[in-house]
Short mmCIF file of C-alpha atoms in Angstrom, two decimals:
data_model
loop_
_atom_site.label_atom_id
_atom_site.label_comp_id
_atom_site.label_asym_id
_atom_site.label_seq_id
_atom_site.Cartn_x
_atom_site.Cartn_y
_atom_site.Cartn_z
CA MET A 1 0.89 -20.09 -101.09
CA LYS A 2 4.55 -19.65 -101.93
CA ILE A 3 5.93 -16.48 -100.38
CA LYS A 4 8.62 -14.56 -102.21
CA LYS A 5 11.07 -12.52 -100.17
CA SER A 6 13.50 -9.81 -101.13
CA LYS A 7 16.75 -9.34 -99.20
CA HIS A 8 16.56 -5.63 -100.07
CA ALA A 9 13.14 -5.01 -98.54
CA LEU A 10 14.44 -3.48 -95.30
CA LEU A 11 17.03 -1.06 -96.66
CA SER A 12 16.58 2.56 -95.55
CA VAL A 13 14.98 5.14 -97.83
CA SER A 14 15.82 8.81 -98.23
CA ALA A 15 13.32 11.65 -98.00
CA LEU A 16 13.90 12.35 -101.68
CA ALA A 17 12.89 8.81 -102.60
CA LEU A 18 9.75 9.22 -100.54
CA MET A 19 8.83 12.39 -102.40
CA GLY A 20 9.02 10.45 -105.65
CA THR A 21 6.03 8.26 -104.81
CA MET A 22 3.20 10.71 -105.38
CA LEU A 23 -0.09 9.20 -106.57
CA THR A 24 -0.02 9.84 -110.32
CA PRO A 25 -2.32 8.24 -112.90
CA ALA A 26 0.42 8.24 -115.55
CA ALA A 27 2.65 5.69 -113.78
CA SER A 28 3.36 2.21 -115.17
CA TRP A 29 0.98 -0.44 -113.88
CA ALA A 30 2.74 -3.48 -115.33
CA THR A 31 4.01 -4.75 -111.97
CA ASP A 32 1.65 -7.08 -110.11
CA GLY A 33 0.56 -5.56 -106.80
CA GLU A 34 -0.01 -8.85 -105.00
CA THR A 35 3.45 -10.13 -105.89
CA LEU A 36 4.95 -6.87 -104.65
CA ILE A 37 3.17 -7.25 -101.31
CA GLN A 38 4.68 -10.71 -100.95
CA GLU A 39 8.14 -9.47 -101.87
CA LYS A 40 8.15 -6.15 -100.02
CA CYS A 41 5.83 -6.53 -97.04
CA LEU A 42 6.11 -10.07 -95.70
CA LEU A 43 9.46 -9.64 -93.99
CA CYS A 44 7.52 -7.75 -91.32
CA HIS A 45 3.93 -8.80 -91.90
CA THR A 46 3.19 -12.52 -91.85
CA ASN A 47 1.30 -15.00 -93.97
CA THR A 48 -1.76 -15.98 -91.94
CA GLY A 49 -2.48 -19.10 -93.95
CA ASN A 50 -6.04 -17.88 -94.45
CA PRO A 51 -6.78 -17.41 -98.17
CA GLU A 52 -9.60 -15.01 -97.27
CA ALA A 53 -7.19 -12.74 -95.36
CA PRO A 54 -3.64 -13.86 -96.17
CA TYR A 55 -1.55 -11.01 -94.72
CA SER A 56 -1.37 -9.97 -91.08
CA ARG A 57 -2.79 -6.48 -90.49
CA ILE A 58 -2.81 -5.65 -94.23
CA SER A 59 -5.75 -7.97 -94.92
CA GLN A 60 -7.78 -6.67 -91.98
CA GLN A 61 -8.12 -3.13 -93.39
CA ARG A 62 -9.91 -1.36 -96.24
CA LYS A 63 -8.99 2.13 -97.41
CA THR A 64 -9.21 4.65 -100.24
CA PRO A 65 -6.29 5.04 -102.69
CA GLU A 66 -5.08 8.01 -100.65
CA GLY A 67 -5.33 5.98 -97.44
CA TRP A 68 -3.21 3.15 -98.85
CA HIS A 69 -0.74 5.70 -100.19
CA MET A 70 -0.32 7.19 -96.72
CA THR A 71 0.28 3.68 -95.33
CA LEU A 72 3.05 3.05 -97.85
CA ASN A 73 4.59 6.43 -97.10
CA ARG A 74 4.68 5.55 -93.41
CA MET A 75 6.28 2.18 -94.15
CA GLN A 76 9.01 3.98 -96.11
CA ARG A 77 9.53 6.76 -93.60
CA MET A 78 9.45 4.73 -90.40
CA ASN A 79 10.22 1.13 -91.34
CA GLY A 80 12.76 1.47 -94.13
CA LEU A 81 10.67 0.01 -96.94
CA VAL A 82 12.43 0.36 -100.29
CA ILE A 83 9.94 0.54 -103.13
CA SER A 84 9.97 2.40 -106.44
CA SER A 85 7.36 4.92 -107.54
CA ASP A 86 5.89 2.53 -110.11
CA GLU A 87 5.77 -0.25 -107.52
CA VAL A 88 3.95 2.05 -105.11
CA GLN A 89 1.34 2.73 -107.79
CA ALA A 90 0.84 -0.99 -108.42
CA VAL A 91 0.36 -1.77 -104.73
CA ILE A 92 -2.09 1.12 -104.30
CA LYS A 93 -4.05 -0.08 -107.32
CA TYR A 94 -4.21 -3.68 -106.09
CA LEU A 95 -5.22 -2.81 -102.53
CA SER A 96 -7.76 -0.17 -103.60
CA ASP A 97 -9.44 -2.64 -105.94
CA THR A 98 -9.46 -5.59 -103.53
CA GLN A 99 -9.64 -3.80 -100.15
CA GLY A 100 -11.15 -0.45 -100.99
CA LEU A 101 -14.35 1.35 -99.99
CA ALA A 102 -17.74 1.23 -101.68
CA PRO A 103 -19.29 4.44 -103.06
CA SER A 104 -21.75 4.62 -100.15
CA GLU A 105 -18.87 4.34 -97.66
CA THR A 106 -16.89 7.26 -99.10
CA ALA A 107 -19.91 9.50 -99.80
CA PRO A 108 -20.02 11.27 -96.37
CA PHE A 109 -16.31 12.14 -96.51
CA ARG A 110 -15.55 12.97 -100.13
CA TYR A 111 -14.64 16.55 -99.21
CA VAL A 112 -11.29 15.40 -97.83
CA LEU A 113 -10.49 13.24 -100.88
CA GLU A 114 -11.31 16.22 -103.09
CA GLN A 115 -9.10 18.50 -100.95
CA LYS A 116 -12.04 20.83 -100.37
CA PRO A 117 -10.85 23.55 -97.98
CA ASN A 118 -12.64 25.05 -94.99
CA VAL A 119 -15.11 22.24 -94.31
CA VAL A 120 -16.59 22.32 -90.81
CA GLU A 121 -17.27 18.75 -89.71
CA GLU A 122 -19.94 17.35 -87.42
CA VAL A 123 -18.24 14.70 -85.28
CA ASP A 124 -19.82 12.05 -83.08
CA PRO A 125 -19.21 13.12 -79.44
CA ALA A 126 -17.59 9.73 -78.76
CA TYR A 127 -14.80 10.62 -81.18
CA VAL A 128 -14.36 14.35 -80.50
CA GLU A 129 -11.87 14.10 -77.63
CA MET A 130 -10.37 10.72 -78.47
CA CYS A 131 -9.78 10.94 -82.24
CA ALA A 132 -10.88 14.27 -83.74
CA ARG A 133 -8.64 16.44 -81.60
CA CYS A 134 -5.77 15.29 -83.82
CA HIS A 135 -7.52 13.98 -86.96
CA SER A 136 -10.43 15.01 -89.10
CA ASN A 137 -13.53 12.83 -88.85
CA ALA A 138 -12.81 11.85 -92.45
CA ARG A 139 -9.39 10.47 -91.50
CA PHE A 140 -10.85 7.57 -89.54
CA GLY A 141 -14.19 7.61 -91.38
CA LEU A 142 -12.43 6.54 -94.57
CA GLN A 143 -11.00 3.38 -93.00
CA ARG A 144 -12.59 0.02 -92.30
CA ARG A 145 -10.96 -2.41 -89.85
CA THR A 146 -11.83 -5.55 -87.93
CA LEU A 147 -12.25 -5.26 -84.16
CA GLY A 148 -8.81 -6.78 -83.62
CA GLU A 149 -7.24 -4.41 -86.11
CA TRP A 150 -8.83 -1.34 -84.47
CA GLN A 151 -7.36 -2.59 -81.18
CA LEU A 152 -3.93 -2.94 -82.79
CA HIS A 153 -4.41 0.53 -84.27
CA VAL A 154 -4.69 2.02 -80.77
CA ASN A 155 -1.53 0.19 -79.72
CA THR A 156 0.24 1.44 -82.85
CA HIS A 157 -0.73 4.99 -81.86
CA MET A 158 0.88 4.48 -78.48
CA ALA A 159 4.02 2.97 -79.99
CA ILE A 160 4.52 5.70 -82.59
CA ASN A 161 3.26 8.62 -80.46
CA PRO A 162 3.83 7.69 -76.81
CA THR A 163 3.07 11.24 -75.68
CA THR A 164 -0.55 10.89 -76.84
CA GLU A 165 -1.72 10.37 -73.26
CA LEU A 166 -0.04 13.62 -72.21
CA HIS A 167 -1.82 15.88 -74.71
CA ALA A 168 -4.54 18.29 -73.68
CA LEU A 169 -7.89 16.46 -73.39
CA ALA A 170 -5.97 13.21 -72.83
CA ARG A 171 -3.95 13.65 -69.65
CA ASP A 172 -7.08 14.45 -67.66
CA ARG A 173 -8.47 10.94 -68.28
CA ASP A 174 -7.35 7.35 -68.73
CA TRP A 175 -6.91 7.84 -72.47
CA TYR A 176 -5.65 4.36 -73.33
CA ASP A 177 -8.33 2.56 -71.35
CA ILE A 178 -11.11 4.65 -72.94
CA ALA A 179 -9.64 4.32 -76.42
CA TYR A 180 -9.14 0.55 -76.21
CA ASN A 181 -12.25 -0.49 -74.30
CA ASP A 182 -14.85 2.13 -75.23
CA VAL A 183 -13.94 3.76 -78.55
CA VAL A 184 -12.60 0.69 -80.38
CA PRO A 185 -15.83 -1.33 -80.12
CA LYS A 186 -17.75 1.66 -81.49
CA LEU A 187 -15.29 2.11 -84.35
CA ALA A 188 -15.64 -1.59 -85.18
CA VAL A 189 -19.39 -1.08 -85.58
CA ASP A 190 -19.47 2.36 -87.21
CA TYR A 191 -16.59 1.57 -89.59
CA ALA A 192 -16.80 -2.19 -89.84
CA PHE A 193 -14.45 -4.17 -92.04
CA ASN A 194 -17.22 -6.57 -93.07
CA ASP A 195 -19.71 -3.90 -94.14
CA PRO A 196 -22.00 -5.55 -96.77
CA ALA A 197 -21.74 -2.42 -98.94
CA TRP A 198 -18.24 -3.40 -100.09
CA ASN A 199 -19.20 -6.99 -100.97
CA GLN A 200 -22.23 -5.74 -102.88
CA TRP A 201 -20.13 -3.22 -104.80
CA GLN A 202 -17.50 -5.84 -105.58
CA ALA A 203 -20.17 -8.07 -107.09
CA LYS A 204 -21.51 -5.38 -109.41
CA VAL A 205 -20.47 -4.94 -113.03
CA LYS A 206 -18.45 -1.73 -113.04
CA PRO A 207 -19.53 1.06 -115.41
CA SER A 208 -17.53 2.05 -118.47
CA LEU A 209 -16.09 5.55 -118.15
CA ASN A 210 -14.96 5.71 -121.77
CA GLY A 211 -16.28 8.34 -124.16
CA SER A 212 -17.47 11.94 -124.25
CA TRP A 213 -18.72 13.77 -121.16
CA SER A 214 -20.37 17.16 -120.85
CA VAL A 215 -18.85 19.10 -117.95
CA ALA A 216 -20.10 22.02 -115.87
CA GLY A 217 -17.82 23.50 -113.22
CA PHE A 218 -16.43 26.51 -111.40
CA MET A 219 -12.89 27.80 -110.98
CA PRO A 220 -11.98 30.67 -108.61
CA GLY A 221 -10.77 33.73 -110.46
CA LYS A 222 -12.25 32.39 -113.70
CA GLY A 223 -15.88 31.67 -112.89
CA ASP A 224 -18.29 29.10 -114.27
CA TYR A 225 -17.21 27.02 -117.24
CA SER A 226 -18.58 24.41 -119.63
CA ALA A 227 -16.46 21.82 -121.44
CA VAL A 228 -16.36 18.47 -123.14
CA LEU A 229 -14.25 15.84 -121.34
CA GLN A 230 -13.01 13.16 -123.72
CA THR A 231 -11.82 9.93 -122.12
CA LYS A 232 -10.10 7.07 -123.94
CA GLU A 233 -9.14 3.87 -122.12
CA THR A 234 -5.54 3.04 -123.08
CA SER A 235 -5.33 -0.04 -120.85
CA LYS A 236 -7.48 -1.42 -118.08
CA ASP A 237 -8.55 1.47 -115.82
CA ASN A 238 -6.02 3.85 -117.45
CA PHE A 239 -7.26 6.73 -119.59
CA SER A 240 -5.96 9.53 -121.74
CA VAL A 241 -8.15 12.61 -121.20
CA SER A 242 -8.72 15.99 -122.78
CA MET A 243 -10.95 18.94 -121.89
CA LYS A 244 -12.08 21.68 -124.23
CA GLY A 245 -14.62 24.37 -123.49
CA HIS A 246 -15.25 27.96 -122.40
CA TYR A 247 -15.58 30.03 -119.28
CA ALA A 248 -18.76 32.07 -118.86
CA ASP A 249 -17.11 35.16 -120.36
CA GLY A 250 -16.18 33.23 -123.52
CA THR A 251 -12.52 32.70 -122.63
CA PRO A 252 -11.39 29.31 -123.96
CA LEU A 253 -10.47 26.41 -121.67
CA GLN A 254 -8.32 23.59 -122.99
CA GLY A 255 -6.05 20.87 -121.66
CA GLU A 256 -5.13 17.22 -121.60
CA GLY A 257 -3.62 14.59 -119.35
CA SER A 258 -4.21 11.10 -117.99
CA ALA A 259 -6.44 9.39 -115.46
CA LYS A 260 -6.71 6.24 -113.39
CA VAL A 261 -9.79 4.56 -111.92
CA PHE A 262 -9.61 2.71 -108.59
CA ALA A 263 -12.21 0.33 -107.16
CA GLY A 264 -14.34 0.76 -110.27
CA TYR A 265 -15.48 4.32 -109.52
CA GLU A 266 -12.71 6.44 -107.96
CA TRP A 267 -11.49 8.80 -110.74
CA ARG A 268 -8.07 10.43 -110.32
CA ALA A 269 -6.70 12.56 -113.16
CA SER A 270 -3.74 14.86 -113.74
CA LEU A 271 -4.13 17.44 -116.49
CA THR A 272 -2.45 20.60 -117.70
CA ILE A 273 -5.19 23.14 -118.44
CA ASP A 274 -4.25 26.50 -119.93
CA GLY A 275 -0.65 25.88 -118.84
CA ILE A 276 -1.55 25.10 -115.20
CA LYS A 277 -1.20 21.62 -113.69
CA MET A 278 -4.54 20.47 -112.32
CA ARG A 279 -5.94 17.48 -110.46
CA GLN A 280 -9.38 15.92 -110.76
CA VAL A 281 -10.83 13.81 -107.94
CA MET A 282 -14.26 12.47 -108.82
CA ALA A 283 -16.60 9.59 -108.10
CA ALA A 284 -18.52 7.86 -110.85
CA ALA A 285 -22.22 7.19 -110.33
CA GLU A 286 -22.87 3.50 -109.84
CA ASP A 287 -24.60 3.31 -113.23
CA GLY A 288 -21.81 5.25 -114.95
CA SER A 289 -24.11 8.07 -116.04
CA SER A 290 -22.16 10.85 -114.31
CA LEU A 291 -18.92 11.88 -112.62
CA SER A 292 -18.89 14.41 -109.81
CA GLY A 293 -16.16 15.88 -107.65
CA ARG A 294 -13.62 18.66 -107.68
CA MET A 295 -10.82 19.99 -109.90
CA TYR A 296 -8.03 22.05 -108.35
CA GLN A 297 -4.52 23.35 -108.97
CA SER A 298 -1.88 20.74 -108.17
CA ALA A 299 0.33 23.29 -106.41
CA HIS A 300 -2.55 25.08 -104.63
CA ASP A 301 -5.35 22.66 -103.83
CA GLU A 302 -7.38 25.47 -102.25
CA ILE A 303 -7.79 26.98 -105.74
CA GLY A 304 -10.45 24.78 -107.27
CA GLY A 305 -14.14 24.08 -107.56
CA GLU A 306 -16.83 21.49 -108.04
CA LEU A 307 -17.45 19.90 -111.42
CA THR A 308 -20.06 17.53 -112.78
CA ALA A 309 -19.77 15.46 -115.95
CA VAL A 310 -22.63 13.58 -117.60
CA HIS A 311 -23.13 11.04 -120.37
CA GLY A 312 -26.19 11.09 -122.58
CA SER A 313 -28.88 13.71 -123.05
CA ALA A 314 -29.11 16.02 -120.03
CA VAL A 315 -29.07 19.60 -118.79
CA VAL A 316 -26.31 19.79 -116.18
CA ALA A 317 -26.27 23.43 -115.07
CA LEU A 318 -27.29 27.02 -115.85
CA SER A 319 -25.07 30.07 -115.51
CA PRO A 320 -26.50 32.22 -114.00
CA SER A 321 -29.24 30.12 -112.44
CA ALA A 322 -31.71 32.91 -111.57
CA ILE A 323 -33.59 35.67 -113.38
CA LYS A 324 -35.57 38.55 -111.84
CA GLN A 325 -39.15 39.36 -112.74
CA GLY A 326 -39.12 41.71 -115.73
CA GLN A 327 -35.38 41.17 -116.32
CA GLN A 328 -33.66 40.35 -119.61
CA LYS A 329 -30.29 38.58 -119.41
CA GLU A 330 -27.99 36.06 -121.06
CA ILE A 331 -28.18 32.52 -119.69
CA THR A 332 -25.78 29.69 -120.57
CA ILE A 333 -27.26 26.19 -120.55
CA ILE A 334 -24.67 23.46 -120.03
CA GLY A 335 -25.35 19.82 -120.77
CA ALA A 336 -25.08 16.95 -123.24
CA ASP A 337 -26.87 16.35 -126.52
CA LEU A 338 -28.45 19.83 -126.42
CA LYS A 339 -30.47 19.56 -129.61
CA GLY A 340 -33.90 21.06 -130.22
CA SER A 341 -35.94 23.92 -128.89
CA VAL A 342 -35.13 25.63 -125.59
CA SER A 343 -37.70 26.01 -122.80
CA LEU A 344 -37.02 27.91 -119.58
CA GLY A 345 -40.42 27.39 -117.99
CA ASN A 346 -43.59 29.41 -117.50
CA GLY A 347 -43.17 33.17 -117.64
CA VAL A 348 -39.61 33.02 -119.04
CA GLN A 349 -39.25 33.68 -122.76
CA VAL A 350 -36.29 32.74 -124.94
CA VAL A 351 -35.84 35.98 -126.87
CA LYS A 352 -32.96 34.72 -128.98
CA VAL A 353 -30.50 31.86 -129.19
CA LEU A 354 -27.12 33.62 -129.27
CA SER A 355 -24.92 30.55 -129.81
CA ARG A 356 -25.14 26.81 -129.49
CA ASP A 357 -23.37 23.51 -129.84
CA ALA A 358 -23.99 20.02 -128.47
CA ASP A 359 -22.89 20.86 -124.91
CA ARG A 360 -23.50 24.61 -124.55
CA VAL A 361 -26.40 26.87 -125.53
CA VAL A 362 -26.36 30.62 -124.81
CA VAL A 363 -29.73 32.35 -124.92
CA LEU A 364 -31.10 35.82 -124.30
CA ALA A 365 -33.96 35.26 -121.85
CA LYS A 366 -36.66 37.54 -120.46
CA ALA A 367 -38.91 36.98 -117.47
CA THR A 368 -42.27 38.67 -117.56
CA GLY A 369 -43.10 41.12 -114.81
CA SER A 370 -45.91 38.84 -113.67
CA ALA A 371 -43.89 35.60 -113.71
CA SER A 372 -44.51 33.76 -110.46
CA VAL A 373 -41.62 33.43 -108.01
CA GLY A 374 -40.23 29.91 -107.91
CA MET A 375 -38.19 27.26 -109.68
CA ARG A 376 -38.56 26.37 -113.35
CA ASN A 377 -37.83 23.17 -115.23
CA VAL A 378 -35.46 23.63 -118.16
CA SER A 379 -35.24 21.62 -121.37
CA VAL A 380 -33.36 21.62 -124.64
CA GLY A 381 -35.11 19.10 -126.84
CA LYS A 382 -34.96 15.77 -125.00
CA ALA A 383 -32.39 17.05 -122.49
CA LYS A 384 -34.18 18.10 -119.31
CA ALA A 385 -33.57 19.19 -115.73
CA LYS A 386 -36.04 19.83 -112.93
CA ALA A 387 -36.02 23.00 -110.80
CA GLN A 388 -32.97 24.45 -112.54
CA LEU A 389 -33.88 28.14 -113.02
CA ALA A 390 -35.12 30.43 -110.22
CA VAL A 391 -37.46 33.36 -110.92
CA TYR A 392 -37.37 35.90 -108.10
CA ASP A 393 -38.73 39.30 -107.09
CA GLU A 394 -35.72 40.60 -105.13
CA VAL A 395 -32.55 39.46 -103.43
CA ALA A 396 -33.33 39.29 -99.71
CA ALA A 397 -30.21 37.68 -98.27
CA VAL A 398 -26.64 36.81 -99.19
CA GLN A 399 -24.61 34.00 -97.66
CA VAL A 400 -20.83 34.06 -98.05
CA LEU A 401 -19.37 30.59 -98.55
CA PRO A 402 -17.43 29.25 -96.81
CA ASN A 403 -18.85 30.81 -93.67
CA GLU A 404 -15.76 29.87 -91.62
CA SER A 405 -12.37 29.77 -93.33
CA ILE A 406 -8.62 29.71 -92.86
CA ALA A 407 -5.86 31.22 -94.97
CA ARG A 408 -2.16 30.77 -94.23
CA ILE A 409 0.72 33.17 -94.58
CA GLY A 410 3.81 32.12 -96.56
CA GLY A 411 6.17 33.23 -99.27
CA ASN A 412 8.56 36.08 -98.43
CA GLY A 413 11.47 34.09 -99.78
CA GLY A 414 10.52 30.93 -97.87
CA ASN A 415 9.80 27.46 -99.20
CA ILE A 416 6.17 27.36 -98.12
CA ALA A 417 3.65 29.01 -100.43
CA LYS A 418 0.79 31.12 -99.19
CA MET A 419 -2.53 29.32 -98.85
CA GLN A 420 -5.27 31.50 -100.26
CA SER A 421 -8.97 31.33 -99.47
CA THR A 422 -11.75 31.67 -102.05
CA TYR A 423 -15.33 32.87 -101.60
CA ARG A 424 -18.65 32.88 -103.40
CA ALA A 425 -21.83 34.85 -102.73
CA LEU A 426 -24.95 32.67 -102.53
CA ALA A 427 -28.16 34.68 -102.90
CA PHE A 428 -31.71 34.01 -101.66
CA SER A 429 -35.13 35.58 -102.03
CA ALA A 430 -37.39 35.66 -99.00
CA GLY A 431 -40.10 33.22 -100.05
CA LYS A 432 -43.82 33.49 -99.36
CA ASP A 433 -43.44 34.61 -95.74
CA GLY A 434 -41.39 37.63 -96.80
CA GLN A 435 -38.79 36.93 -94.12
CA PRO A 436 -35.21 36.04 -95.11
CA GLY A 437 -33.50 33.28 -93.20
CA THR A 438 -36.55 31.03 -92.93
CA ALA A 439 -37.29 27.59 -94.35
CA ASP A 440 -39.20 28.82 -97.41
CA ASP A 441 -36.36 31.00 -98.76
CA LEU A 442 -35.71 30.47 -102.48
CA ARG A 443 -32.11 29.63 -103.36
CA LEU A 444 -31.07 31.80 -106.32
CA GLY A 445 -27.57 30.44 -106.79
CA TYR A 446 -24.22 32.20 -106.83
CA MET A 447 -24.13 35.84 -107.91
CA GLN A 448 -21.50 38.42 -108.74
CA ALA A 449 -20.47 40.45 -105.70
CA LEU A 450 -18.33 43.35 -104.59
CA TRP A 451 -15.77 42.00 -102.12
CA SER A 452 -14.17 43.75 -99.14
CA LEU A 453 -12.63 43.05 -95.73
CA GLN A 454 -13.11 44.33 -92.19
CA ALA A 455 -11.46 43.68 -88.86
CA PHE A 456 -13.41 40.88 -87.19
CA ASP A 457 -13.54 42.39 -83.70
CA GLU A 458 -12.05 45.09 -81.46
CA ALA A 459 -8.88 43.09 -80.85
CA ALA A 460 -8.31 42.73 -84.61
CA GLU A 461 -8.98 46.44 -85.03
CA HIS A 462 -6.46 47.27 -82.32
CA GLU A 463 -3.78 45.02 -83.85
CA LYS A 464 -4.41 46.49 -87.34
CA ASP A 465 -5.06 43.04 -88.81
CA LEU A 466 -6.80 44.59 -91.82
CA LYS A 467 -3.57 46.37 -92.78
CA TYR A 468 -1.23 43.40 -92.51
CA ALA A 469 -3.13 40.12 -92.89
CA GLY A 470 -3.83 40.25 -96.64
CA SER A 471 -6.19 41.42 -99.37
CA ILE A 472 -9.16 40.20 -101.41
CA ASP A 473 -9.65 40.72 -105.15
CA GLY A 474 -12.76 41.31 -107.25
CA ASN A 475 -13.27 37.59 -107.76
CA GLY A 476 -13.45 36.78 -104.06
CA VAL A 477 -9.92 35.35 -103.84
CA PHE A 478 -8.12 36.28 -100.60
CA THR A 479 -4.31 36.34 -100.60
CA PRO A 480 -2.69 36.40 -97.13
CA GLY A 481 0.30 38.44 -96.11
CA ASP A 482 3.94 37.37 -96.08
CA ALA A 483 5.41 35.01 -93.52
CA GLY A 484 8.23 36.12 -91.29
CA LEU A 485 8.58 38.69 -88.55
CA ASN A 486 7.06 42.11 -89.23
CA PRO A 487 8.89 44.86 -87.35
CA GLU A 488 5.96 47.22 -87.87
CA ARG A 489 3.73 45.06 -85.68
CA LYS A 490 3.70 44.74 -81.91
CA PHE A 491 6.42 42.31 -80.79
CA SER A 492 7.36 41.98 -84.52
CA THR A 493 4.66 39.36 -84.85
CA ASN A 494 3.70 37.58 -88.08
CA ASN A 495 1.11 38.93 -90.51
CA VAL A 496 -1.68 36.80 -89.09
CA GLY A 497 -5.09 38.25 -88.44
CA ASN A 498 -8.78 37.89 -87.67
CA LEU A 499 -10.95 39.27 -90.47
CA LYS A 500 -14.48 39.52 -91.75
CA VAL A 501 -15.14 38.89 -95.47
CA ILE A 502 -17.95 41.07 -96.90
CA ALA A 503 -19.89 40.31 -100.08
CA GLN A 504 -22.19 42.98 -101.50
CA VAL A 505 -24.68 41.87 -104.18
CA LEU A 506 -26.33 44.66 -106.17
CA ASP A 507 -30.04 44.24 -106.90
CA GLY A 508 -31.21 47.27 -108.84
CA ASP A 509 -30.63 50.31 -106.63
CA LYS A 510 -30.31 48.12 -103.52
CA ALA A 511 -27.23 46.41 -102.11
CA VAL A 512 -27.56 43.23 -100.05
CA GLU A 513 -24.63 42.18 -97.87
CA GLY A 514 -23.41 38.97 -96.32
CA ASP A 515 -20.28 38.21 -94.33
CA ALA A 516 -18.06 35.36 -93.18
CA HIS A 517 -15.25 34.79 -90.71
CA LEU A 518 -11.66 34.44 -91.94
CA LEU A 519 -8.72 33.48 -89.75
CA VAL A 520 -5.31 34.20 -91.28
CA THR A 521 -2.79 32.00 -89.52
CA VAL A 522 0.59 30.27 -89.77
CA PRO A 523 1.60 27.75 -92.47
CA VAL A 524 0.99 24.02 -92.42
CA PHE A 525 4.41 22.41 -92.42
CA VAL A 526 3.25 18.81 -92.98
CA LYS A 527 0.63 18.23 -95.67
CA ARG A 528 -1.03 14.81 -95.79
CA ALA A 529 -3.39 13.37 -98.39
CA ILE A 530 -5.99 12.91 -95.63
CA GLN A 531 -5.43 15.27 -92.73
#
C-alpha cells in the first residue's frame, strides 16, 4: 500500500477550528475517508503492513459515529491535527461504516447516543470503581478494542491524566495494576473487537430508508404528536427530510432538514421544526420497517422525547392510551396506511370518527361500564397493534419519570445556559390483587398532571431551596434558578437546591400523587458527545 503524507498534518489548531467540526449530516462527503486517514493520521500512527488491520491503534478499535468524532476532536486538541470540517465528516463516515458497531452492540446504550437525560445506569461491579467513577457505562460500552488496544488504552489514560491514581477510590489501591491486569482482560471479553455481531451485520444487505414514514412522538411543553416523515436519498446515505403533522391539541408541526446514515442503520438528522433547530438520533430496525430514537432541541438536548417511525400498514401509538370504564373521550390513533374501520377492542365503542387521514385518525370512544379491565388490541383496517389501549377502573398509582433527575443553574448574563429537567406522570391501575405497586399492576400510560415542588428534606427546607432553586410549569418542565452568587442566601451561595417534584393526577373526585427527586446543581462546563 502506498502511503500518502501531508507536511501540514502536524500544524496546531485553534479552539475555534475545533468548534467547526460538529457532526452535521449536511456536510460534503466527496472526500475519501481512507485517503484522509493516510494523509492526516500516518505521521503518528503507522502502517502495520496487515491488510486486515492496516493502521496502528486505529484499526484495532470500533466505535459509533460520536465515538470516532470524539477521537478526532482529541487528535486536534492534543496532537495538533489540522483537518477541515468536511474532512472530519468523511473520516467519521468511513470509520463508522468499516469499524462501527452492530445494532445489537449499541442497543443497551442508546440512551447516551440519543442524549437522554437523567438515566440511572446499572454498572458491573468490576467497572464501578475503575471506570465508571469518571465515565458513564455507555462511554466504554460503546467501544470495541482488541486486548492489546485495551492495554494501550490504560497506558494512554496514565499519559494524558497522570493524576488518575491519586483520585478518590484510586489512591487507596494499586489502580494501574488492577486496571491493566484485572479490568483489561474483562473489557476484552465484554467489549471484544472481534465480536461476531459486527461481521454478521456487515454481511447483511442494508435496508432502504427512503420514502414516507408515519411518526409518533412526544415533545416536552407540546405533548404527543403525529407526523409524516418524508425521506429522499440525495446521494448514498445522504437524505433530505421533511416532517409535517400535528400535536395532540391540533397545533401544526412542520419542518425540514437533512440526514445521514452511518453503518447502515445509525440515523442522524438536523431539522428546523417550527423555527427551532432540532436533532434526530435514531436506529433503523434491521429489516428497515421502523426507526426509533429521540428528537431534541439542538441547543438544549434535555428538551426532547422519544419518537417512532414506521413503514407500511401499522398502528404506532394511541394518545391517550387508556380509557376508564363508562368514560367517553377523544382518542388519536397514530400509524401508517390507516384505511378502513376502526376497532378499539371488546367493550370500547367508536361513537364517531372526528377526523382522519392516512397517518392519523381521531375518534370519540366510549367504554361500557361493564368493560373488563385490561389491554385491548387496536386496528384500523389492516393496520393493527396488540395491547395498545388500556381499560381501567381507577388510577391507583402515579410514577413520576424520571424518578431521579438533575437540573443545572445558568444564565444570569453568563455564557452557559440553564439545563432544564422535564417530567411525565405515568399512571397505573392496581390489577386483580387490588394493591398498587405489585407485579399485576396495569400500565395506563402517561396522563395529564398538576405539577408542584416541595423541599426534599429538612436541610432543603432550612436553606429555602424551594424559594431559590427554580420553578416548574404546567407541562412538567422545570427551569432552574440563575447562576452566580445570591446575597440573599447563606454565605451568598448559588441557587442550587434539593427538591421533590410532585405530580397529581385527577381521577374523578380523587387525586392520585407521585413524586420524584430533583437535584439542582452547578453547570457542566465541558459537554461531550458521550459523557
